[in-house]
Short mmCIF file of C-alpha atoms in Angstrom, two decimals:
data_model
loop_
_atom_site.label_atom_id
_atom_site.label_comp_id
_atom_site.label_asym_id
_atom_site.label_seq_id
_atom_site.Cartn_x
_atom_site.Cartn_y
_atom_site.Cartn_z
CA MET S 6 10.53 -29.20 -11.49
CA LYS S 7 12.12 -26.18 -9.85
CA THR S 8 12.29 -25.74 -6.46
CA TYR S 9 12.31 -21.93 -4.75
CA LYS S 10 13.84 -21.41 -1.61
CA ILE S 11 11.47 -19.26 0.86
CA ALA S 12 12.81 -17.21 3.81
CA CYS S 13 9.89 -16.60 6.41
CA ILE S 14 10.38 -13.86 8.50
CA PRO S 15 7.14 -13.28 10.48
CA GLY S 16 8.44 -10.55 12.64
CA ASP S 17 6.25 -8.84 15.22
CA GLY S 18 2.52 -8.77 15.99
CA ILE S 19 0.30 -10.24 13.86
CA GLY S 20 3.18 -11.09 11.52
CA LYS S 21 3.02 -14.24 13.06
CA GLU S 22 -0.02 -14.96 11.96
CA VAL S 23 -0.13 -14.32 8.34
CA VAL S 24 3.03 -14.85 7.44
CA PRO S 25 2.18 -19.22 8.07
CA ALA S 26 -1.26 -18.12 6.57
CA GLY S 27 1.00 -16.99 3.30
CA GLU S 28 2.99 -19.97 3.52
CA VAL S 29 -0.23 -22.22 3.91
CA VAL S 30 -1.51 -20.64 0.37
CA LEU S 31 1.86 -20.93 -1.34
CA GLN S 32 1.82 -24.64 -0.23
CA ALA S 33 -1.82 -24.98 -1.56
CA LEU S 34 -0.58 -23.71 -4.78
CA ALA S 35 2.64 -25.88 -5.02
CA SER S 36 0.81 -28.87 -4.21
CA LYS S 37 -1.26 -28.27 -7.44
CA SER S 38 1.49 -27.39 -9.94
CA LYS S 39 3.97 -29.50 -11.82
CA ASN S 40 6.33 -26.77 -12.52
CA PHE S 41 7.53 -25.98 -8.95
CA GLN S 42 7.93 -26.53 -5.09
CA PHE S 43 8.63 -24.36 -2.36
CA THR S 44 11.06 -24.89 0.82
CA PHE S 45 10.59 -23.09 3.48
CA SER S 46 13.46 -21.47 5.94
CA HIS S 47 11.96 -19.85 8.89
CA PHE S 48 13.74 -17.24 11.01
CA ALA S 49 12.45 -16.11 14.42
CA TRP S 50 13.91 -12.41 14.57
CA GLY S 51 12.38 -9.36 15.34
CA GLY S 52 11.01 -7.96 18.98
CA ASP S 53 11.21 -11.22 20.98
CA TRP S 54 14.80 -12.14 19.24
CA TYR S 55 15.86 -8.61 20.45
CA ARG S 56 14.70 -9.33 24.25
CA GLN S 57 16.70 -12.09 24.37
CA HIS S 58 19.90 -11.59 22.45
CA GLY S 59 19.95 -7.48 22.05
CA GLU S 60 19.74 -7.33 18.57
CA MET S 61 16.59 -7.62 16.02
CA MET S 62 18.22 -10.24 13.95
CA PRO S 63 22.28 -11.46 14.27
CA ALA S 64 25.10 -9.47 12.69
CA ASP S 65 25.45 -12.15 10.00
CA GLY S 66 21.56 -12.71 9.42
CA LEU S 67 22.02 -11.30 5.86
CA ASP S 68 24.29 -14.09 5.00
CA ALA S 69 21.61 -16.51 5.97
CA LEU S 70 19.25 -15.10 3.26
CA ARG S 71 21.49 -14.34 0.73
CA HIS S 72 20.74 -17.33 -1.44
CA MET S 73 17.30 -17.42 -0.83
CA ASP S 74 14.88 -17.18 -3.96
CA ALA S 75 12.66 -14.41 -2.28
CA ILE S 76 11.93 -13.61 1.63
CA LEU S 77 8.05 -13.32 2.98
CA PHE S 78 7.95 -10.89 5.50
CA GLY S 79 5.40 -10.06 8.18
CA SER S 80 6.17 -7.00 10.43
CA ALA S 81 8.09 -5.14 12.55
CA GLY S 82 7.22 -3.02 15.36
CA ASP S 83 6.73 -4.11 19.29
CA PRO S 84 5.19 -1.56 21.93
CA ASP S 85 8.17 -2.48 24.64
CA ILE S 86 11.05 -1.37 22.04
CA SER S 87 11.49 2.09 20.35
CA ASP S 88 10.12 1.84 16.62
CA HIS S 89 13.52 3.12 15.57
CA ILE S 90 15.12 0.24 16.63
CA THR S 91 12.71 -2.26 15.23
CA LEU S 92 12.74 -0.78 12.00
CA TRP S 93 16.29 -0.14 11.88
CA GLY S 94 17.51 -3.60 13.00
CA LEU S 95 14.94 -5.38 10.91
CA ARG S 96 13.32 -4.28 8.02
CA LEU S 97 15.72 -1.67 7.18
CA LYS S 98 18.76 -3.63 7.80
CA ILE S 99 17.19 -6.39 4.72
CA CYS S 100 15.98 -3.71 2.78
CA GLN S 101 19.25 -1.81 2.92
CA GLY S 102 21.45 -5.08 2.95
CA PHE S 103 20.02 -6.23 -0.30
CA ASP S 104 19.68 -3.17 -2.11
CA GLN S 105 16.08 -3.65 -2.46
CA TYR S 106 15.97 0.29 -4.10
CA ALA S 107 12.51 0.02 -5.49
CA ASN S 108 9.49 -0.38 -3.19
CA VAL S 109 6.22 -1.33 -5.35
CA ARG S 110 2.95 -0.93 -3.49
CA PRO S 111 -0.23 -2.06 -5.95
CA THR S 112 -3.33 -0.45 -4.79
CA ARG S 113 -7.30 -1.48 -6.79
CA ILE S 114 -10.57 -1.74 -5.11
CA LEU S 115 -10.91 -5.60 -4.69
CA PRO S 116 -14.59 -7.00 -5.29
CA GLY S 117 -16.65 -6.92 -2.28
CA ILE S 118 -14.93 -4.10 -0.79
CA ASP S 119 -16.64 -0.87 0.53
CA ALA S 120 -14.04 1.63 -0.39
CA PRO S 121 -14.74 5.18 1.20
CA LEU S 122 -14.48 7.32 -1.65
CA LYS S 123 -18.22 7.64 -2.91
CA ARG S 124 -18.11 8.77 -6.43
CA CYS S 125 -14.90 6.39 -7.35
CA THR S 126 -15.41 2.87 -9.02
CA PRO S 127 -12.78 0.05 -9.15
CA LYS S 128 -11.60 1.08 -12.59
CA ASP S 129 -11.11 4.58 -11.40
CA LEU S 130 -8.50 3.29 -8.58
CA ASP S 131 -6.15 0.95 -10.09
CA TRP S 132 -2.83 2.43 -8.90
CA VAL S 133 1.26 1.20 -8.48
CA ILE S 134 3.51 3.64 -6.40
CA VAL S 135 6.62 2.74 -6.98
CA ARG S 136 8.78 4.09 -3.67
CA GLU S 137 12.45 4.78 -3.59
CA ASN S 138 13.45 2.36 -0.78
CA SER S 139 17.10 2.72 -0.36
CA GLU S 140 17.86 6.55 0.61
CA GLY S 141 16.43 9.69 0.36
CA GLU S 142 14.50 10.87 3.85
CA TYR S 143 15.31 7.62 5.26
CA ALA S 144 19.07 7.49 4.30
CA GLY S 145 20.14 7.36 8.14
CA VAL S 146 22.33 10.36 7.79
CA GLY S 147 22.21 12.67 11.00
CA GLY S 148 22.73 12.42 14.47
CA ARG S 149 22.36 14.10 18.10
CA ALA S 150 24.65 16.05 20.42
CA HIS S 151 24.16 17.81 23.77
CA GLN S 152 21.40 15.40 24.65
CA GLY S 153 19.49 16.70 27.51
CA HIS S 154 21.22 19.97 27.52
CA PRO S 155 19.19 23.42 26.63
CA ILE S 156 21.47 23.15 23.26
CA GLU S 157 20.31 19.94 22.40
CA VAL S 158 20.80 19.49 18.48
CA ALA S 159 19.40 16.54 16.01
CA THR S 160 19.48 16.15 12.50
CA ASP S 161 17.80 14.06 10.01
CA VAL S 162 19.61 14.63 6.33
CA SER S 163 17.34 13.29 3.50
CA MET S 164 19.93 12.22 0.80
CA MET S 165 19.88 12.14 -2.69
CA THR S 166 21.86 10.61 -5.17
CA ARG S 167 22.42 10.90 -9.07
CA ALA S 168 22.31 7.25 -9.50
CA GLY S 169 19.62 6.42 -6.93
CA VAL S 170 17.59 8.71 -8.55
CA GLU S 171 17.84 7.64 -11.97
CA ARG S 172 17.60 3.99 -11.08
CA ILE S 173 14.20 4.50 -9.72
CA MET S 174 13.15 7.16 -11.94
CA ARG S 175 13.90 4.28 -14.78
CA TYR S 176 12.29 1.31 -13.21
CA ALA S 177 8.93 3.71 -12.67
CA PHE S 178 8.96 4.95 -16.42
CA LYS S 179 9.83 1.32 -17.24
CA LEU S 180 6.95 -0.03 -14.94
CA ALA S 181 4.24 2.56 -16.39
CA GLN S 182 5.45 1.93 -20.07
CA SER S 183 4.33 -1.80 -19.22
CA ARG S 184 0.69 -0.74 -18.04
CA PRO S 185 -2.25 0.16 -20.27
CA ARG S 186 -2.46 3.45 -19.68
CA LYS S 187 1.23 4.50 -19.83
CA LEU S 188 0.89 7.11 -17.63
CA LEU S 189 3.37 8.22 -14.64
CA THR S 190 2.99 11.21 -11.99
CA VAL S 191 6.46 12.18 -10.60
CA VAL S 192 5.85 13.35 -6.93
CA THR S 193 7.58 16.29 -6.13
CA LYS S 194 8.62 18.83 -3.32
CA SER S 195 10.59 21.21 -5.24
CA ASN S 196 9.05 24.31 -4.15
CA ALA S 197 10.50 24.08 -1.06
CA GLN S 198 13.20 21.58 -1.15
CA ARG S 199 15.16 23.34 -3.48
CA HIS S 200 18.34 21.24 -3.94
CA ALA S 201 17.64 17.73 -3.75
CA MET S 202 13.78 17.73 -5.08
CA VAL S 203 14.88 20.29 -7.75
CA MET S 204 17.53 17.47 -8.97
CA TRP S 205 14.73 14.53 -8.59
CA ASP S 206 12.81 16.92 -10.92
CA GLU S 207 15.94 17.63 -13.57
CA ILE S 208 16.55 13.60 -13.61
CA ALA S 209 12.70 12.79 -14.60
CA ILE S 210 12.66 15.33 -17.04
CA GLN S 211 15.91 13.56 -18.61
CA ILE S 212 14.65 9.83 -18.38
CA SER S 213 11.40 10.82 -19.64
CA LYS S 214 13.50 11.08 -22.96
CA GLU S 215 13.92 7.38 -23.18
CA PHE S 216 10.51 6.64 -22.61
CA PRO S 217 8.78 8.72 -25.31
CA ASP S 218 5.43 6.68 -25.47
CA VAL S 219 5.11 7.51 -21.70
CA LYS S 220 2.79 10.45 -20.90
CA TRP S 221 4.05 12.03 -17.43
CA ASP S 222 2.88 14.73 -15.12
CA LYS S 223 4.71 16.25 -12.12
CA GLU S 224 2.62 16.72 -8.76
CA LEU S 225 3.67 18.33 -5.40
CA VAL S 226 3.13 15.80 -3.27
CA ASP S 227 0.29 17.98 -0.97
CA ALA S 228 -1.49 18.30 -4.00
CA ALA S 229 -1.40 14.75 -4.63
CA THR S 230 -2.81 13.60 -1.68
CA ALA S 231 -5.76 15.88 -2.64
CA ARG S 232 -5.70 14.49 -6.00
CA MET S 233 -5.76 10.81 -4.78
CA VAL S 234 -9.18 11.65 -3.15
CA ASN S 235 -10.56 14.32 -5.41
CA ARG S 236 -9.56 13.08 -8.71
CA PRO S 237 -8.40 8.99 -8.44
CA ALA S 238 -9.36 8.30 -12.42
CA THR S 239 -6.37 10.72 -13.59
CA LEU S 240 -3.23 8.47 -11.59
CA ASP S 241 -1.84 5.12 -12.58
CA THR S 242 1.84 4.54 -11.70
CA LEU S 243 3.21 7.13 -9.18
CA VAL S 244 7.14 7.52 -8.21
CA ALA S 245 8.00 9.37 -5.17
CA THR S 246 10.80 9.69 -2.68
CA ASN S 247 11.26 7.23 0.32
CA LEU S 248 8.94 9.31 2.91
CA HIS S 249 6.61 10.60 0.43
CA ALA S 250 5.46 7.18 -1.07
CA ASP S 251 5.68 5.77 2.47
CA ILE S 252 2.63 8.36 3.31
CA LEU S 253 0.53 7.91 0.00
CA SER S 254 0.63 4.34 -0.03
CA ASP S 255 -0.89 4.39 3.26
CA LEU S 256 -3.62 6.74 2.03
CA ALA S 257 -3.98 4.83 -1.37
CA ALA S 258 -4.37 1.31 0.93
CA ALA S 259 -7.06 3.40 3.17
CA LEU S 260 -8.81 4.72 -0.26
CA ALA S 261 -9.19 1.21 -1.56
CA GLY S 262 -10.92 -0.42 1.95
CA SER S 263 -8.37 -1.23 4.22
CA LEU S 264 -4.60 -1.32 4.96
CA GLY S 265 -5.26 -5.04 5.63
CA ILE S 266 -5.54 -5.80 2.32
CA ALA S 267 -2.56 -4.28 0.60
CA PRO S 268 0.81 -5.47 -0.24
CA THR S 269 4.48 -4.31 -0.95
CA GLY S 270 7.34 -5.88 -2.71
CA ASN S 271 10.86 -4.92 -1.83
CA ILE S 272 12.83 -5.01 -5.05
CA ASP S 273 15.90 -5.73 -6.50
CA PRO S 274 15.42 -5.44 -9.97
CA GLU S 275 18.69 -6.83 -10.93
CA ARG S 276 18.10 -9.80 -8.85
CA ARG S 277 21.57 -9.80 -7.37
CA TYR S 278 20.09 -10.43 -4.05
CA PRO S 279 16.51 -11.81 -2.71
CA SER S 280 13.90 -9.70 -2.76
CA MET S 281 11.14 -9.26 -0.02
CA PHE S 282 7.43 -9.23 0.11
CA GLU S 283 5.25 -8.25 3.10
CA PRO S 284 1.66 -6.91 3.88
CA ILE S 285 1.65 -3.00 4.92
CA HIS S 286 -0.18 -3.42 7.78
CA GLY S 287 2.30 -3.25 10.63
CA SER S 288 2.58 -5.31 13.84
CA ALA S 289 -1.49 -4.33 14.75
CA PHE S 290 -0.47 -5.89 18.61
CA ASP S 291 -4.22 -4.53 19.78
CA ILE S 292 -5.31 -7.83 18.13
CA MET S 293 -2.39 -9.77 17.91
CA GLY S 294 -3.04 -13.80 18.86
CA LYS S 295 -7.05 -12.99 18.67
CA GLY S 296 -6.88 -14.73 14.81
CA LEU S 297 -8.55 -11.44 13.83
CA ALA S 298 -5.62 -10.29 11.38
CA ASN S 299 -6.66 -10.06 7.91
CA PRO S 300 -4.24 -12.02 5.33
CA ILE S 301 -5.23 -10.58 2.19
CA GLY S 302 -2.54 -8.48 2.17
CA THR S 303 -0.13 -10.93 2.76
CA PHE S 304 -1.70 -13.47 0.39
CA TRP S 305 -1.18 -10.19 -2.18
CA SER S 306 2.36 -9.94 -1.52
CA CYS S 307 2.92 -13.54 -2.42
CA VAL S 308 0.84 -12.84 -5.85
CA MET S 309 4.09 -10.62 -6.26
CA LEU S 310 6.44 -12.74 -5.09
CA LEU S 311 5.15 -15.46 -7.60
CA GLU S 312 5.41 -12.74 -10.21
CA HIS S 313 8.84 -11.65 -9.29
CA LEU S 314 9.98 -15.66 -9.69
CA ASP S 315 7.88 -15.60 -13.14
CA GLU S 316 5.52 -17.97 -12.31
CA LYS S 317 2.74 -15.40 -13.70
CA THR S 318 -0.03 -18.77 -14.40
CA ALA S 319 0.48 -19.31 -10.30
CA ALA S 320 0.43 -15.52 -9.35
CA ASN S 321 -3.23 -14.94 -11.56
CA LYS S 322 -4.63 -18.13 -10.08
CA LEU S 323 -3.89 -16.79 -6.37
CA MET S 324 -5.28 -13.19 -7.49
CA ALA S 325 -8.30 -14.75 -8.80
CA ALA S 326 -9.07 -16.46 -5.21
CA ILE S 327 -8.29 -13.47 -3.77
CA GLU S 328 -10.97 -11.56 -5.51
CA LYS S 329 -13.55 -14.59 -5.21
CA ILE S 330 -12.95 -14.33 -1.58
CA THR S 331 -13.06 -10.66 -1.23
CA ALA S 332 -16.29 -10.65 -2.81
CA ASN S 333 -17.79 -12.46 -0.48
CA PRO S 334 -18.61 -10.25 2.70
CA ALA S 335 -19.36 -13.06 4.80
CA LEU S 336 -15.49 -13.72 4.65
CA HIS S 337 -14.42 -10.31 5.50
CA THR S 338 -12.51 -9.55 8.48
CA GLY S 339 -13.18 -6.60 11.22
CA ASP S 340 -10.82 -4.34 9.18
CA LEU S 341 -13.49 -4.65 6.49
CA GLY S 342 -16.32 -4.56 8.65
CA GLY S 343 -16.89 -8.26 9.26
CA LYS S 344 -16.71 -10.65 11.49
CA ALA S 345 -14.27 -13.75 9.58
CA THR S 346 -11.32 -14.75 11.03
CA THR S 347 -7.51 -15.41 9.58
CA GLU S 348 -7.91 -19.14 9.69
CA GLN S 349 -11.31 -18.83 7.84
CA VAL S 350 -9.88 -16.39 5.19
CA THR S 351 -7.03 -18.85 4.70
CA GLN S 352 -8.91 -21.91 4.72
CA ALA S 353 -11.44 -20.40 1.78
CA VAL S 354 -8.56 -19.42 -0.39
CA CYS S 355 -7.02 -22.57 0.01
CA SER S 356 -10.54 -24.21 -1.01
CA GLU S 357 -10.56 -22.18 -4.11
CA LEU S 358 -7.07 -22.98 -5.06
CA ASN S 359 -8.08 -26.65 -4.77
#
């Protein structure tokens, strides 16, 4: 029997509620399996750790994670700490430290969810957004000078490398090739950003020649937002830069019904380091501690975690349980217009698995 080592990092806000819920569901799956089991290691990093130690995670924190099989992450964000500190000090430190360069965000309308697009059926909205996760607009290149003076200057430089763009394009084309429609949309802004984004477009053309069976097109990011709303059925797999995909994936989650149901995988495709899986909803301090958080995004992230571990049967079983629960309006949390609690949804999924 395989034993998978999972690092649990709840982080901040409702992450402290949904990550334990994810652990409960994974344990319920393992209890019925003769093929695998989990050992969980818990790390109390985040805003509370920062208040005690002056850092979001220990300087040697990556070493504690390095030998894990996967990481289950909650959220980073605290109303009393600047957002750039919480993000760069924890989530991005892990993503960049482990070169998790492919951020993968599946989106579709789950059974029972009232999505806001009136003329859209579930089969019309079934996307995967591939986000370049290591450079681009979030490369961290830039600085500030003359702070507090009239000549104050601040820069953030979007940095793209040929190696970075080639590998995310190749990953996206390969993912599109594995899906039934074999359709990829390359999101760009090369009409205004005439250097890095032009290189992005050129590399897309180059990589496309390796995948002659994949049909692909190019769309400006602003036009892509309208296309997601007006013509969702024309999209399947999308690849975009760090910033563009960050924004588009939140729009995608909203169009599918709620940010509370959306998952993410921060993937190291070469499997040199552990990959990290998380819901996209953020820390949501306004509902923290009230038992109102929707754990579905975490459970779907656990599906992605299982798929990454090649436990596809267990992943399919968990996804089927999630769909059975979302199909029941009595088990919808507040973000979906219902009154169910985190605990009720978690127990319902566990009961379905059992």
